[in-house]
PDB file of C-alpha atoms and ligand atoms in Angstrom:
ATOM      1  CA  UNK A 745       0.000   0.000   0.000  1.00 81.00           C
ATOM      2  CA  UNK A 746       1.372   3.310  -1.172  1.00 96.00           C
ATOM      3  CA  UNK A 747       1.915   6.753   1.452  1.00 98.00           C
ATOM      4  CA  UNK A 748      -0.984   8.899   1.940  1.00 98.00           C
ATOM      5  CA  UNK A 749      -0.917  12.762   2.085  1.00 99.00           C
ATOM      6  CA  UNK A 750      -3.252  14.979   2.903  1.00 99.00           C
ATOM      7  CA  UNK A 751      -3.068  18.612   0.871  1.00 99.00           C
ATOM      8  CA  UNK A 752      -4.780  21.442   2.351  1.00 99.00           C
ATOM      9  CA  UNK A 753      -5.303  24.207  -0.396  1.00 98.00           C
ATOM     10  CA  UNK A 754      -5.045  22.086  -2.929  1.00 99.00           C
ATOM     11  CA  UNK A 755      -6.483  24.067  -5.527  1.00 98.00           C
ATOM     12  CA  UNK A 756      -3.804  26.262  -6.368  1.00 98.00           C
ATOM     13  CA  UNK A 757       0.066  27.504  -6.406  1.00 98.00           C
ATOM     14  CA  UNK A 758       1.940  25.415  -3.702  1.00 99.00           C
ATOM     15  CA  UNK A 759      -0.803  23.099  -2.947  1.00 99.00           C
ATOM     16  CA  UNK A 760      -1.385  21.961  -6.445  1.00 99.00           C
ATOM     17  CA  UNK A 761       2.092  22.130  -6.986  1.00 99.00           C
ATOM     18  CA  UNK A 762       2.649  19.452  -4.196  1.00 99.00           C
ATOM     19  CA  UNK A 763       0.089  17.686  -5.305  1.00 99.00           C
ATOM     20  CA  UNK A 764       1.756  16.501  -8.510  1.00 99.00           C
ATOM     21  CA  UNK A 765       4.751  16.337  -6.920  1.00 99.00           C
ATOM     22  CA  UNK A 766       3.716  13.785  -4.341  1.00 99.00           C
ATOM     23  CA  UNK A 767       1.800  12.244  -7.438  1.00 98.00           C
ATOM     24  CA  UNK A 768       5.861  11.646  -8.796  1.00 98.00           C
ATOM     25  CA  UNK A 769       6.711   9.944  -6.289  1.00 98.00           C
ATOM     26  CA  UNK A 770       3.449   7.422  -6.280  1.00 98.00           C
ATOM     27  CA  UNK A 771       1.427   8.731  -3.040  1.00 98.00           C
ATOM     28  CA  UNK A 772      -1.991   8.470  -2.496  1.00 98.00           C
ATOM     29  CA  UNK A 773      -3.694  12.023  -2.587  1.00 98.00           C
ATOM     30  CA  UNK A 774      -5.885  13.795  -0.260  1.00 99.00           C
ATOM     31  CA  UNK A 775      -6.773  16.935  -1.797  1.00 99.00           C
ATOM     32  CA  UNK A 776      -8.258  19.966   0.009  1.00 98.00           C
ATOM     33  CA  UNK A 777      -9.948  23.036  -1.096  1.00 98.00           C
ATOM     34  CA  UNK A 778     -13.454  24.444  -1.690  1.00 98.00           C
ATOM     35  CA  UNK A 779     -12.975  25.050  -5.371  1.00 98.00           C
ATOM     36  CA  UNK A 780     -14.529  21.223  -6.292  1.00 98.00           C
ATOM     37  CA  UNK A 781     -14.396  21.768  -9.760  1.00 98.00           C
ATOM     38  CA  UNK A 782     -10.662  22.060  -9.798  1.00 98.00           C
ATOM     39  CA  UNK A 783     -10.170  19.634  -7.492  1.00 98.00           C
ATOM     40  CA  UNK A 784     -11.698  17.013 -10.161  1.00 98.00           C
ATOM     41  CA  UNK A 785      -9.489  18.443 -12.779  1.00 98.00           C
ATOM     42  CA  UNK A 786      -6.666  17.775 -10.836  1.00 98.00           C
ATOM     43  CA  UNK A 787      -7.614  14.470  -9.610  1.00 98.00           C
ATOM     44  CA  UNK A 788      -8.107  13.860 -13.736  1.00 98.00           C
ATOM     45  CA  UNK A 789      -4.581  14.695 -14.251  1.00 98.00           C
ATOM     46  CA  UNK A 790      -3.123  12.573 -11.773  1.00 98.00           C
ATOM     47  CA  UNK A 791      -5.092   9.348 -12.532  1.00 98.00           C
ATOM     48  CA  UNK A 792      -1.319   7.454 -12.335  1.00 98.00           C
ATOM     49  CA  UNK A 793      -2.162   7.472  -8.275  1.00 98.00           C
ATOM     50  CA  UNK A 794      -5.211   6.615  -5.971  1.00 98.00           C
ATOM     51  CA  UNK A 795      -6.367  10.541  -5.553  1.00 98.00           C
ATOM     52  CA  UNK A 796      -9.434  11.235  -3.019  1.00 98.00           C
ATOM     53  CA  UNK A 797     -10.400  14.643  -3.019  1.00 98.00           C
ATOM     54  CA  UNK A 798     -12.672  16.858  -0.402  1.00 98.00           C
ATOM     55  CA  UNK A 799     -14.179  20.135  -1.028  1.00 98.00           C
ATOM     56  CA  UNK A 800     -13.715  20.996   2.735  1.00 97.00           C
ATOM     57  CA  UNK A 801     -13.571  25.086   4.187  1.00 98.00           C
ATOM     58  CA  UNK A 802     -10.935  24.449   6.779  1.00 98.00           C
ATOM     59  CA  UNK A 803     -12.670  27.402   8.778  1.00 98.00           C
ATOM     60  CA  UNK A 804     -15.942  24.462   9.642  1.00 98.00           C
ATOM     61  CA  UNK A 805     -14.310  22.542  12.053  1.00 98.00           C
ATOM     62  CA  UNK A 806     -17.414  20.057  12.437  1.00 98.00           C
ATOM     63  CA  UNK A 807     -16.654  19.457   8.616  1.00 98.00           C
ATOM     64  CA  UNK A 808     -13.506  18.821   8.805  1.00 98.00           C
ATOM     65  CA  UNK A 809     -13.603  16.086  11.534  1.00 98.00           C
ATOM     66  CA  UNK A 810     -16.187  14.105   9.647  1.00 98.00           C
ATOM     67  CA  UNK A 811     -14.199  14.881   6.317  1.00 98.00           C
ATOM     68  CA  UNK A 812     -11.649  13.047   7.814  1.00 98.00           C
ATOM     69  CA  UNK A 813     -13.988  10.245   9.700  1.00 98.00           C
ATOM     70  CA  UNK A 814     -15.178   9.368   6.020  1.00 98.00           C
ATOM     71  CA  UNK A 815     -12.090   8.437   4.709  1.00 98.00           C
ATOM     72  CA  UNK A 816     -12.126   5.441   2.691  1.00 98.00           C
ATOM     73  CA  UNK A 817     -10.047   3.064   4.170  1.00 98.00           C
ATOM     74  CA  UNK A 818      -7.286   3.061   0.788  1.00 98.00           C
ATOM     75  CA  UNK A 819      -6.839   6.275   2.199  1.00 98.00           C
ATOM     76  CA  UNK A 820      -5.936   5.646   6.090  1.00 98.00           C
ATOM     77  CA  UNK A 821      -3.896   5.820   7.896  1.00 98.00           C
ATOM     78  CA  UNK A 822      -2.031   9.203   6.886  1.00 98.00           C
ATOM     79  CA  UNK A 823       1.951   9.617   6.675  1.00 98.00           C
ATOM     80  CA  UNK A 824       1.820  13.853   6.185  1.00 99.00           C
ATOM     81  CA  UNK A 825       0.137  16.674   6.378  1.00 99.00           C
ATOM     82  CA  UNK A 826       0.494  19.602   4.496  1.00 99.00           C
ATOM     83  CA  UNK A 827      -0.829  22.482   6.337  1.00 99.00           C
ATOM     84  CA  UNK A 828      -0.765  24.490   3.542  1.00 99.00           C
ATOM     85  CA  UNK A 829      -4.501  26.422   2.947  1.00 99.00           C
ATOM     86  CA  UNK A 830      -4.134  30.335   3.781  1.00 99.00           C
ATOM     87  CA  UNK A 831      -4.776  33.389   2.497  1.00 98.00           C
ATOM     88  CA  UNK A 832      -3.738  37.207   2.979  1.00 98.00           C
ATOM     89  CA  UNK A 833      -5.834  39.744   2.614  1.00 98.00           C
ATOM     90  CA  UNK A 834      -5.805  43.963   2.753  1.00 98.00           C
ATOM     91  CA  UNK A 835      -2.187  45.162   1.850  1.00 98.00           C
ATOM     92  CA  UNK A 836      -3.189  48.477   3.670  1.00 98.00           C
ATOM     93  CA  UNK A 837      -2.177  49.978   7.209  1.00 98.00           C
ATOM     94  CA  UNK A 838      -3.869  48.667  10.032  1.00 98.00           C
ATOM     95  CA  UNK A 839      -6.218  51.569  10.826  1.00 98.00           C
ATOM     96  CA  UNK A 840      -7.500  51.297   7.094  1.00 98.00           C
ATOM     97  CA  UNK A 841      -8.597  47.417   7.321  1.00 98.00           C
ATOM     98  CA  UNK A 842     -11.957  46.102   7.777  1.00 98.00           C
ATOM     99  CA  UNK A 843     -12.294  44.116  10.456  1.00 98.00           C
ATOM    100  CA  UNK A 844     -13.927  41.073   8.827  1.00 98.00           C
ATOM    101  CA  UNK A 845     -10.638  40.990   6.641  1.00 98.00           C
ATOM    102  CA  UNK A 846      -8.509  40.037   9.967  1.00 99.00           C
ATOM    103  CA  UNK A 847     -11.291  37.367  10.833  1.00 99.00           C
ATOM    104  CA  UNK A 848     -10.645  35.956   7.801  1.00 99.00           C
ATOM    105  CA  UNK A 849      -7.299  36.024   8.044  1.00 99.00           C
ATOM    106  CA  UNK A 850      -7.281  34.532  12.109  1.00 99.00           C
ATOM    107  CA  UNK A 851      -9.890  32.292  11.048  1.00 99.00           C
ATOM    108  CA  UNK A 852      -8.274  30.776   8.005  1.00 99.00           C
ATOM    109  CA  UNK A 853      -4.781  30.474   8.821  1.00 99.00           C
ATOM    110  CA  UNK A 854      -4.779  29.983  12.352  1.00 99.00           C
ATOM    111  CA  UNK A 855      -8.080  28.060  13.206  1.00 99.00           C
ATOM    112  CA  UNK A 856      -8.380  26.468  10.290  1.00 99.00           C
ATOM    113  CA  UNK A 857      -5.034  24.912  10.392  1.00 99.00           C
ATOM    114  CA  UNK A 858      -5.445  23.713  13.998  1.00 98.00           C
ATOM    115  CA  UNK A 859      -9.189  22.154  12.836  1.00 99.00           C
ATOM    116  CA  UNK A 860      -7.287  20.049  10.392  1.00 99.00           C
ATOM    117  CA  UNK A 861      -3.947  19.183  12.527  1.00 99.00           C
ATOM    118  CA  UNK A 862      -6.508  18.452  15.473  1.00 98.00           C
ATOM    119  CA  UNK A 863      -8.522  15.947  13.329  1.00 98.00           C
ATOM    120  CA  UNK A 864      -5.222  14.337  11.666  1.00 98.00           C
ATOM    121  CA  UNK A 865      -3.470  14.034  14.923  1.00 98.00           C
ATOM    122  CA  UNK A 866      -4.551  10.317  15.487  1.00 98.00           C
ATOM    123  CA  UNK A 867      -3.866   9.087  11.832  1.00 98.00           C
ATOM    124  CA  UNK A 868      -0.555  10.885  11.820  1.00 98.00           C
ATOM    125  CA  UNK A 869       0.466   8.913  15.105  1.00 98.00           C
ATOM    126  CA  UNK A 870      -0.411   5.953  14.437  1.00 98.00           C
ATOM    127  CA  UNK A 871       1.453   5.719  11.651  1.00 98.00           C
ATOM    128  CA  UNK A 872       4.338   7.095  14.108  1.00 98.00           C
ATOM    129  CA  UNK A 873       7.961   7.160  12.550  1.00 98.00           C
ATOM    130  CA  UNK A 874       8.357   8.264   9.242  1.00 98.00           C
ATOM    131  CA  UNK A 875       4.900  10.578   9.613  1.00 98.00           C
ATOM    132  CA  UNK A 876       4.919  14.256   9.440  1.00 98.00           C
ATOM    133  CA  UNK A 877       3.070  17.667   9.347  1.00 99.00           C
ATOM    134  CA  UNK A 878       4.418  20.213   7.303  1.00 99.00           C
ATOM    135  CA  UNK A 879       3.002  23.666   8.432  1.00 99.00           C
ATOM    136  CA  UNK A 880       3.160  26.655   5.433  1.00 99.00           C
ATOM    137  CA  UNK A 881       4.583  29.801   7.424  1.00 99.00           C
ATOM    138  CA  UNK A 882       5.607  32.327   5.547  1.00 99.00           C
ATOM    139  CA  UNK A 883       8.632  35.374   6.359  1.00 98.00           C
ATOM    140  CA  UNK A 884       6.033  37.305   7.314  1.00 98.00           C
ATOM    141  CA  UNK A 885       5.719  35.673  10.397  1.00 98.00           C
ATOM    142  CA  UNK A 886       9.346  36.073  11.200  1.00 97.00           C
ATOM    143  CA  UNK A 887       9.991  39.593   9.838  1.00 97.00           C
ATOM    144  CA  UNK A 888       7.534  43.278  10.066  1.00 97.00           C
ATOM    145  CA  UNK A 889       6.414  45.042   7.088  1.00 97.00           C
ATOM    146  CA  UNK A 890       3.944  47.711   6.110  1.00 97.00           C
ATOM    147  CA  UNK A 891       0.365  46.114   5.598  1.00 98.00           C
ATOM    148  CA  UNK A 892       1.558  42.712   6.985  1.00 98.00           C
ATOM    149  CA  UNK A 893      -0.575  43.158  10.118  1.00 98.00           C
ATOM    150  CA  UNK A 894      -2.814  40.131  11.224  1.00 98.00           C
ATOM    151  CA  UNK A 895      -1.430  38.079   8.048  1.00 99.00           C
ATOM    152  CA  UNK A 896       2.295  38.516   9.725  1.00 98.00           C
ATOM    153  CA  UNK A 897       1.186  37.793  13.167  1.00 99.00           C
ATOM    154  CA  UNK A 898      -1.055  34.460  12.014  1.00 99.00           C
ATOM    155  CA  UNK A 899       2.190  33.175  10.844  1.00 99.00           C
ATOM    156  CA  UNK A 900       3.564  33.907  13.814  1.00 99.00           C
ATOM    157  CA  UNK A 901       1.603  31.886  15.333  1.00 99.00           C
ATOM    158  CA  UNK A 902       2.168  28.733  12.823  1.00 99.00           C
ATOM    159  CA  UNK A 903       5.601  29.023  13.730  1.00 98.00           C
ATOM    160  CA  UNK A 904       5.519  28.786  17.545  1.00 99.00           C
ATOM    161  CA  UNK A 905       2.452  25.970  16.917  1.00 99.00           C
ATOM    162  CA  UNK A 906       4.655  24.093  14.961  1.00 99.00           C
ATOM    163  CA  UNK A 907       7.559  24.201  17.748  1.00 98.00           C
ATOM    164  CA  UNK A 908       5.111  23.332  20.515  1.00 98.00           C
ATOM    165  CA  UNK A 909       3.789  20.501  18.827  1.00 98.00           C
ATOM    166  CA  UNK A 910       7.355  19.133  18.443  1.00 98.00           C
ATOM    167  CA  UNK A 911       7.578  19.260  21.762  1.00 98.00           C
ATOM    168  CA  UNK A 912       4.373  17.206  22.353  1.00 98.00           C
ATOM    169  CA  UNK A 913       4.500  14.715  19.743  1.00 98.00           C
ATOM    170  CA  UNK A 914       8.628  13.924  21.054  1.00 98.00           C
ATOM    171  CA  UNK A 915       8.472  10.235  21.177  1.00 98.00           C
ATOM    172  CA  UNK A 916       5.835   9.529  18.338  1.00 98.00           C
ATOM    173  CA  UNK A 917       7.910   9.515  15.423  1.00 98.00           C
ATOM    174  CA  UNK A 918       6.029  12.465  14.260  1.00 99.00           C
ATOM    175  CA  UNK A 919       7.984  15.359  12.502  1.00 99.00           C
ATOM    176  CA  UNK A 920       6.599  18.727  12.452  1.00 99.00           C
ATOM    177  CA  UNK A 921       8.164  21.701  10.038  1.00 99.00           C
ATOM    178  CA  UNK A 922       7.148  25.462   9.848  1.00 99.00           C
ATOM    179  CA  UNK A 923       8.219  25.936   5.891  1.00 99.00           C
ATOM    180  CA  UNK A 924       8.590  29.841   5.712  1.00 99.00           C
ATOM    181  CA  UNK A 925       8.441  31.123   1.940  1.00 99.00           C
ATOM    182  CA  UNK A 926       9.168  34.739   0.744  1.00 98.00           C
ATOM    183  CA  UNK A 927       7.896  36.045  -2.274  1.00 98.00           C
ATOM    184  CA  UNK A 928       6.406  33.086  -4.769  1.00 98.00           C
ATOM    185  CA  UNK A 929       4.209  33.690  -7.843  1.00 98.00           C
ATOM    186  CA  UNK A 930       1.215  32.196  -7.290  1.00 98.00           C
ATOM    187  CA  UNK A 931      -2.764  33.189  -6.608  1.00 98.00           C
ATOM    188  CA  UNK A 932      -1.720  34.609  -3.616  1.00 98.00           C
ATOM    189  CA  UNK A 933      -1.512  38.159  -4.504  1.00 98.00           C
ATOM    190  CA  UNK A 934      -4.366  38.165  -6.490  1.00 98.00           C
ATOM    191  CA  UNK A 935      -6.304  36.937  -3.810  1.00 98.00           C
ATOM    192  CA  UNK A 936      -4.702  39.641  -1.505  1.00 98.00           C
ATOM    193  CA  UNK A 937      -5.562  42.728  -3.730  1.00 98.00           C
ATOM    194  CA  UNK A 938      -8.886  41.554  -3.694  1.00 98.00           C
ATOM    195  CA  UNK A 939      -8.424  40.571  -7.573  1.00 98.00           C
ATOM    196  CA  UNK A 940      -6.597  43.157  -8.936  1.00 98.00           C
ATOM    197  CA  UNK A 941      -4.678  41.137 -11.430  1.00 98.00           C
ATOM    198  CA  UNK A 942      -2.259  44.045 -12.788  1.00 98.00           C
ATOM    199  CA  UNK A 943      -0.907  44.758  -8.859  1.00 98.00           C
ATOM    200  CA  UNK A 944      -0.631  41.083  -8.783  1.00 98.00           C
ATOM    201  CA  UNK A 945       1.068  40.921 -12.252  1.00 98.00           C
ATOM    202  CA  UNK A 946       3.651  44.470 -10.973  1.00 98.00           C
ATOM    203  CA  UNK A 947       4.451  43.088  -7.636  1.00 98.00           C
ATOM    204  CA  UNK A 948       6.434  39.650 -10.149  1.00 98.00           C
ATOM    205  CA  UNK A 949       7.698  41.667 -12.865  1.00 98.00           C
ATOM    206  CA  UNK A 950      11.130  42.624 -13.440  1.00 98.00           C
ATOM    207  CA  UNK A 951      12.060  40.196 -11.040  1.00 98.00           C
ATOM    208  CA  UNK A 952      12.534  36.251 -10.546  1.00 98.00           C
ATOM    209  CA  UNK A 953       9.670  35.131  -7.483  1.00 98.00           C
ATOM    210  CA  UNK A 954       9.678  31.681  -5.990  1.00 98.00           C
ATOM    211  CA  UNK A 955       7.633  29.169  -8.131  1.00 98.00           C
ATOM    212  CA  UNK A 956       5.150  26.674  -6.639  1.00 98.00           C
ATOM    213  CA  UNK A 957       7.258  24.140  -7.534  1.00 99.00           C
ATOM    214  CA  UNK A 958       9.970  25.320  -5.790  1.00 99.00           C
ATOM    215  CA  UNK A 959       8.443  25.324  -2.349  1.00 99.00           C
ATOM    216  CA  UNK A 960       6.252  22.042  -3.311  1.00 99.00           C
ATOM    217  CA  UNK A 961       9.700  20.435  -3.940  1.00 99.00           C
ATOM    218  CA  UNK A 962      10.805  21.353  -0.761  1.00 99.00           C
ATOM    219  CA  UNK A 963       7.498  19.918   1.251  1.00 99.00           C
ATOM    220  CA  UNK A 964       7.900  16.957  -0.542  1.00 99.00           C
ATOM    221  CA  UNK A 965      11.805  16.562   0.644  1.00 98.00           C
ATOM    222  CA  UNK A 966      11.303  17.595   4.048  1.00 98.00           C
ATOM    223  CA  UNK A 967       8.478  14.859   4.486  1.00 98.00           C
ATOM    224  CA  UNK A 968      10.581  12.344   2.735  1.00 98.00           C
ATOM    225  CA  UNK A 969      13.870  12.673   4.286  1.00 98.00           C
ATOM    226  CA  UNK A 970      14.383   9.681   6.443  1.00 98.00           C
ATOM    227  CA  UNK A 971      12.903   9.246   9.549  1.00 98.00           C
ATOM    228  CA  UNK A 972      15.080  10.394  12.181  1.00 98.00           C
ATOM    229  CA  UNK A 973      15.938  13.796  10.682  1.00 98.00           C
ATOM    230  CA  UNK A 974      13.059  16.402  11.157  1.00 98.00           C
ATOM    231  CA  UNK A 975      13.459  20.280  10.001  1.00 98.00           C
ATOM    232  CA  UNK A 976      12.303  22.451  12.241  1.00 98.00           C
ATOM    233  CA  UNK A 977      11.767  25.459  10.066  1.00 98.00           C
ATOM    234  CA  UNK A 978      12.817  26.238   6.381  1.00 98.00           C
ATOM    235  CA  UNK A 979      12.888  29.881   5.502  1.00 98.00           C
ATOM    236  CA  UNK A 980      13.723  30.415   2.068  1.00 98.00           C
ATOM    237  CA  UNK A 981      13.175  33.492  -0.291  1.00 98.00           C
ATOM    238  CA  UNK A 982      14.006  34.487  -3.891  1.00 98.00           C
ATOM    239  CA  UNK A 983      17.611  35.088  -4.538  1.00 98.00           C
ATOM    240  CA  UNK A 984      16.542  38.458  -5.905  1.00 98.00           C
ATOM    241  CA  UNK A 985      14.445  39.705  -2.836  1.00 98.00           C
ATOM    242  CA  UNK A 986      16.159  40.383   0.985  1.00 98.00           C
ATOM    243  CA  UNK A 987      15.473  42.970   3.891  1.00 97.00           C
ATOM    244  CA  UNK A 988      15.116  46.749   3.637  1.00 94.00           C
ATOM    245  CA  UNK A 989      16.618  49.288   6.315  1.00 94.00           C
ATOM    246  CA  UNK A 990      14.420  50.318   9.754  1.00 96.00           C
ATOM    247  CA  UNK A 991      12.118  52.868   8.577  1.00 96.00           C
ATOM    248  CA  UNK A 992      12.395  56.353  10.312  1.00 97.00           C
ATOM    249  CA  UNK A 993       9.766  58.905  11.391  1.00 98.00           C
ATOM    250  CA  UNK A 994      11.523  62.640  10.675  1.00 98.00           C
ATOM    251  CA  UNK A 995      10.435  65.877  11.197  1.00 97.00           C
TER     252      UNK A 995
HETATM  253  N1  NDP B2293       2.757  33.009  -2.396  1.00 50.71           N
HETATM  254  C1  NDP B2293       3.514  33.501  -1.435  1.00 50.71           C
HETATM  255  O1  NDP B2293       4.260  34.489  -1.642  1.00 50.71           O
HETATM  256  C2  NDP B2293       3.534  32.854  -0.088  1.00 50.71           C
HETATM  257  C3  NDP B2293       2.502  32.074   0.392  1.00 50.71           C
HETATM  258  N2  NDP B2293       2.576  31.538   1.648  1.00 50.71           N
HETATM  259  C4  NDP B2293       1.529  30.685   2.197  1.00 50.71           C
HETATM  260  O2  NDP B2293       1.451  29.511   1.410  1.00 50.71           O
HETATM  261  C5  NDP B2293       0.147  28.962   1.469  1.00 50.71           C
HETATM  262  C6  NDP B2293      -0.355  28.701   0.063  1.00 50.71           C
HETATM  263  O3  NDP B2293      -0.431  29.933  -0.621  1.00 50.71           O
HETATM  264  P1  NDP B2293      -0.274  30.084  -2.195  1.00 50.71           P
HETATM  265  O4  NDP B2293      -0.177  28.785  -2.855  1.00 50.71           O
HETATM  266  O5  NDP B2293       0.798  31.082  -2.414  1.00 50.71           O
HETATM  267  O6  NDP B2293      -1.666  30.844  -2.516  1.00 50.71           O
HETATM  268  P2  NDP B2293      -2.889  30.461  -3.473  1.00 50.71           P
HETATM  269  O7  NDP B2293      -3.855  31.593  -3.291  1.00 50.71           O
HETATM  270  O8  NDP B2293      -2.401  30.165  -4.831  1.00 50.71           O
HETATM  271  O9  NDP B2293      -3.479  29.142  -2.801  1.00 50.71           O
HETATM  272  C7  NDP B2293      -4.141  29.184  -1.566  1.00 50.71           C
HETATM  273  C8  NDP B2293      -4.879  27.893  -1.337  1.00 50.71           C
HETATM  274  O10 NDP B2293      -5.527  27.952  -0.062  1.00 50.71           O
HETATM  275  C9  NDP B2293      -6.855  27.492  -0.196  1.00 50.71           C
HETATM  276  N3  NDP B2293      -7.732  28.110   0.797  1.00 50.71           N
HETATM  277  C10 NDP B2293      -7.858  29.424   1.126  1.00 50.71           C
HETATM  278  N4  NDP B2293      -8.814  29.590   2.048  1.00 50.71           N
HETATM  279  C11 NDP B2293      -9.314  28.347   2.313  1.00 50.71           C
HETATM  280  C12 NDP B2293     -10.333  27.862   3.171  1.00 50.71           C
HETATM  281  N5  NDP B2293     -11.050  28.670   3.965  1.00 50.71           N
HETATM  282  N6  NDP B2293     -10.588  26.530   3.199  1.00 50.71           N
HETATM  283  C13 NDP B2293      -9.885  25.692   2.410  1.00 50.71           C
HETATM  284  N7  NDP B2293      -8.908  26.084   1.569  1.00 50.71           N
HETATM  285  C14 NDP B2293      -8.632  27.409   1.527  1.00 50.71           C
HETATM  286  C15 NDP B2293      -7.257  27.890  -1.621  1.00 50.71           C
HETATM  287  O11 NDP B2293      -8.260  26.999  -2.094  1.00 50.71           O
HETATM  288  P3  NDP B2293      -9.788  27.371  -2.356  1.00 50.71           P
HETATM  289  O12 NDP B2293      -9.847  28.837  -2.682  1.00 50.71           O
HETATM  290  O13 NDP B2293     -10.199  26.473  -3.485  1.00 50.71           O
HETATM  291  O14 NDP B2293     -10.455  27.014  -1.072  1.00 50.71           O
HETATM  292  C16 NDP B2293      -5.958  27.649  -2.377  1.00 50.71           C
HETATM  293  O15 NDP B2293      -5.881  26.313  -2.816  1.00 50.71           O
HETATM  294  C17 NDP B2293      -0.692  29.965   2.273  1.00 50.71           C
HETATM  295  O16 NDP B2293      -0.785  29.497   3.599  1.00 50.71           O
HETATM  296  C18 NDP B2293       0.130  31.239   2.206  1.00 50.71           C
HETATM  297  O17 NDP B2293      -0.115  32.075   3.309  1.00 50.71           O
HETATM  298  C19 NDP B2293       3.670  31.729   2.446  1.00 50.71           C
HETATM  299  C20 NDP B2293       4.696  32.488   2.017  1.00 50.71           C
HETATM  300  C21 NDP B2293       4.743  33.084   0.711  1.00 50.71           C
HETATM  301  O1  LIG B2294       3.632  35.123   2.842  1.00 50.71           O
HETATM  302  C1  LIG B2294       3.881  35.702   1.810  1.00 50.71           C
HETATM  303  C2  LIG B2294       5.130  36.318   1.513  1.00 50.71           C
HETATM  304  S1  LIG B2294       5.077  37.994   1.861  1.00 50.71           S
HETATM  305  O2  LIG B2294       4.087  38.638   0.957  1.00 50.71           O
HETATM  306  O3  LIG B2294       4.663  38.196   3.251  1.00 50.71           O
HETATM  307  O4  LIG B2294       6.434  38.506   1.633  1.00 50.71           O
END
């Protein structure tokens, strides 16, 4: 019986990406998103593998357990997790934002991930050595900008969950990672601007962003490495993009 992973935000840029590559290397798919219809194309695609997909809001937690309680059993128990559904919204200064945008943001990234790690949990330990969860941070939760606001501080938050749930799961075998991309062309931005295709389109120009695949190749080596080795955090960014100076109030 082949690995199983389960892909949260599966529907797009790194999720999709790791999809196929876990596809490469003959897993069994669990693919996540609410976007069904590409969630069938994508299970179309990668017909060379068992592929079981849920159109699943990680925000419902009641869905999400019984998403996972109807597993078929070809698809149990599961070796990884790829925390990777999320979202950033209102590139703006804090005292500009609608408050329903930071919701979505705390809701999303913070209790949706915990809704699916909480639900996972048992699969992932009873599979025990060799399992993992592999948690999609991002710089932002490391470093401040302008406009990065509740997005930065859910990450944040990934990060520290991710180390504290090392420190719980010592002894199972489980590995837990906090991946931390910078800058990536993907949906993200679009999503972000609310749409706006052409910010989306200036914020990648002239320049050379991550690519799903990049970060999708390094989920799928951090949950394949062998079993005693487990990364706690991978921050990686474009070659082209680093920090800027403190930025200073004058008169
Ligand atoms: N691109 C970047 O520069 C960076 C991105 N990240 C993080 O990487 C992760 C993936 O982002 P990326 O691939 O770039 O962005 P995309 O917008 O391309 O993909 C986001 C994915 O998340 C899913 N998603 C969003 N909200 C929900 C929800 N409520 N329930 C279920 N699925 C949801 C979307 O699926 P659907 O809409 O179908 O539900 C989609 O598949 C995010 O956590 C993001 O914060 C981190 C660092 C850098
Ligand atoms: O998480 C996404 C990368 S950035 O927009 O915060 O730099």
């Amino acid at each position: 019986m082949s690995d199983v992973v389960l892909i949260t935000g599966a529907t797009s840029g790194f999720g999709r990406a790791a999809a196929r590559r876990f596809a490469k290397a003959g897993w069994s798919l669990i693919l996540a998103g609410r976007r069904e219809a590409r969630l069938q194309e994508l299970k179309e695609e990668l017909s060379q593998v068992p592929v079981h997909t849920v159109a699943l809001d990680v925000r419902d937690a009641e869905a999400v357990k019984q998403a996972i309680a109807e597993l078929p059993d070809e698809f149990r128990p599961i070796k990884s997790l790829i925390n990777n559904a999320g979202l950033a919204l209102a590139p703006k200064p804090s005292q500009d934002v609608d408050l329903a945008d930071w919701h979505t943001m705390i809701d999303t990234n913070i209790t949706g991930l915990v809704n699916v790690t909480h639900a996972v949990l048992p699969s992932l330990i009873k599979v025990g050595k060799g399992a993992s969860i592999v948690n999609l941070g991002s710089v932002a939760g490391q470093w401040p900008y302008p406009g990065g606001h509740v997005y930065g501080a859910t990450k944040a938050f990934v990060q520290q969950f991710t180390y504290n749930l090392r420190c719980d799961l010592l002894g199972t075998g489980v590995r837990v990672t906090d991946i931390a991309p910078g800058m990536a062309e993907t949906e993200f931005t679009l999503v972000r601007t609310g749409g706006d295709q052409a910010a989306s389109d200036k914020l990648y120009s002239g320049t050379t962003p991550l690519e799903p695949e990049d970060i999708a190749e390094l989920i799928y080596y951090t949950a394949s490495l062998p079993a005693h080795i487990n990364i706690n955090r991978l921050e990686v960014m474009p070659t082209r993009q680093a920090w800027s100076p403190f930025a200073i109030d004058r008169d």
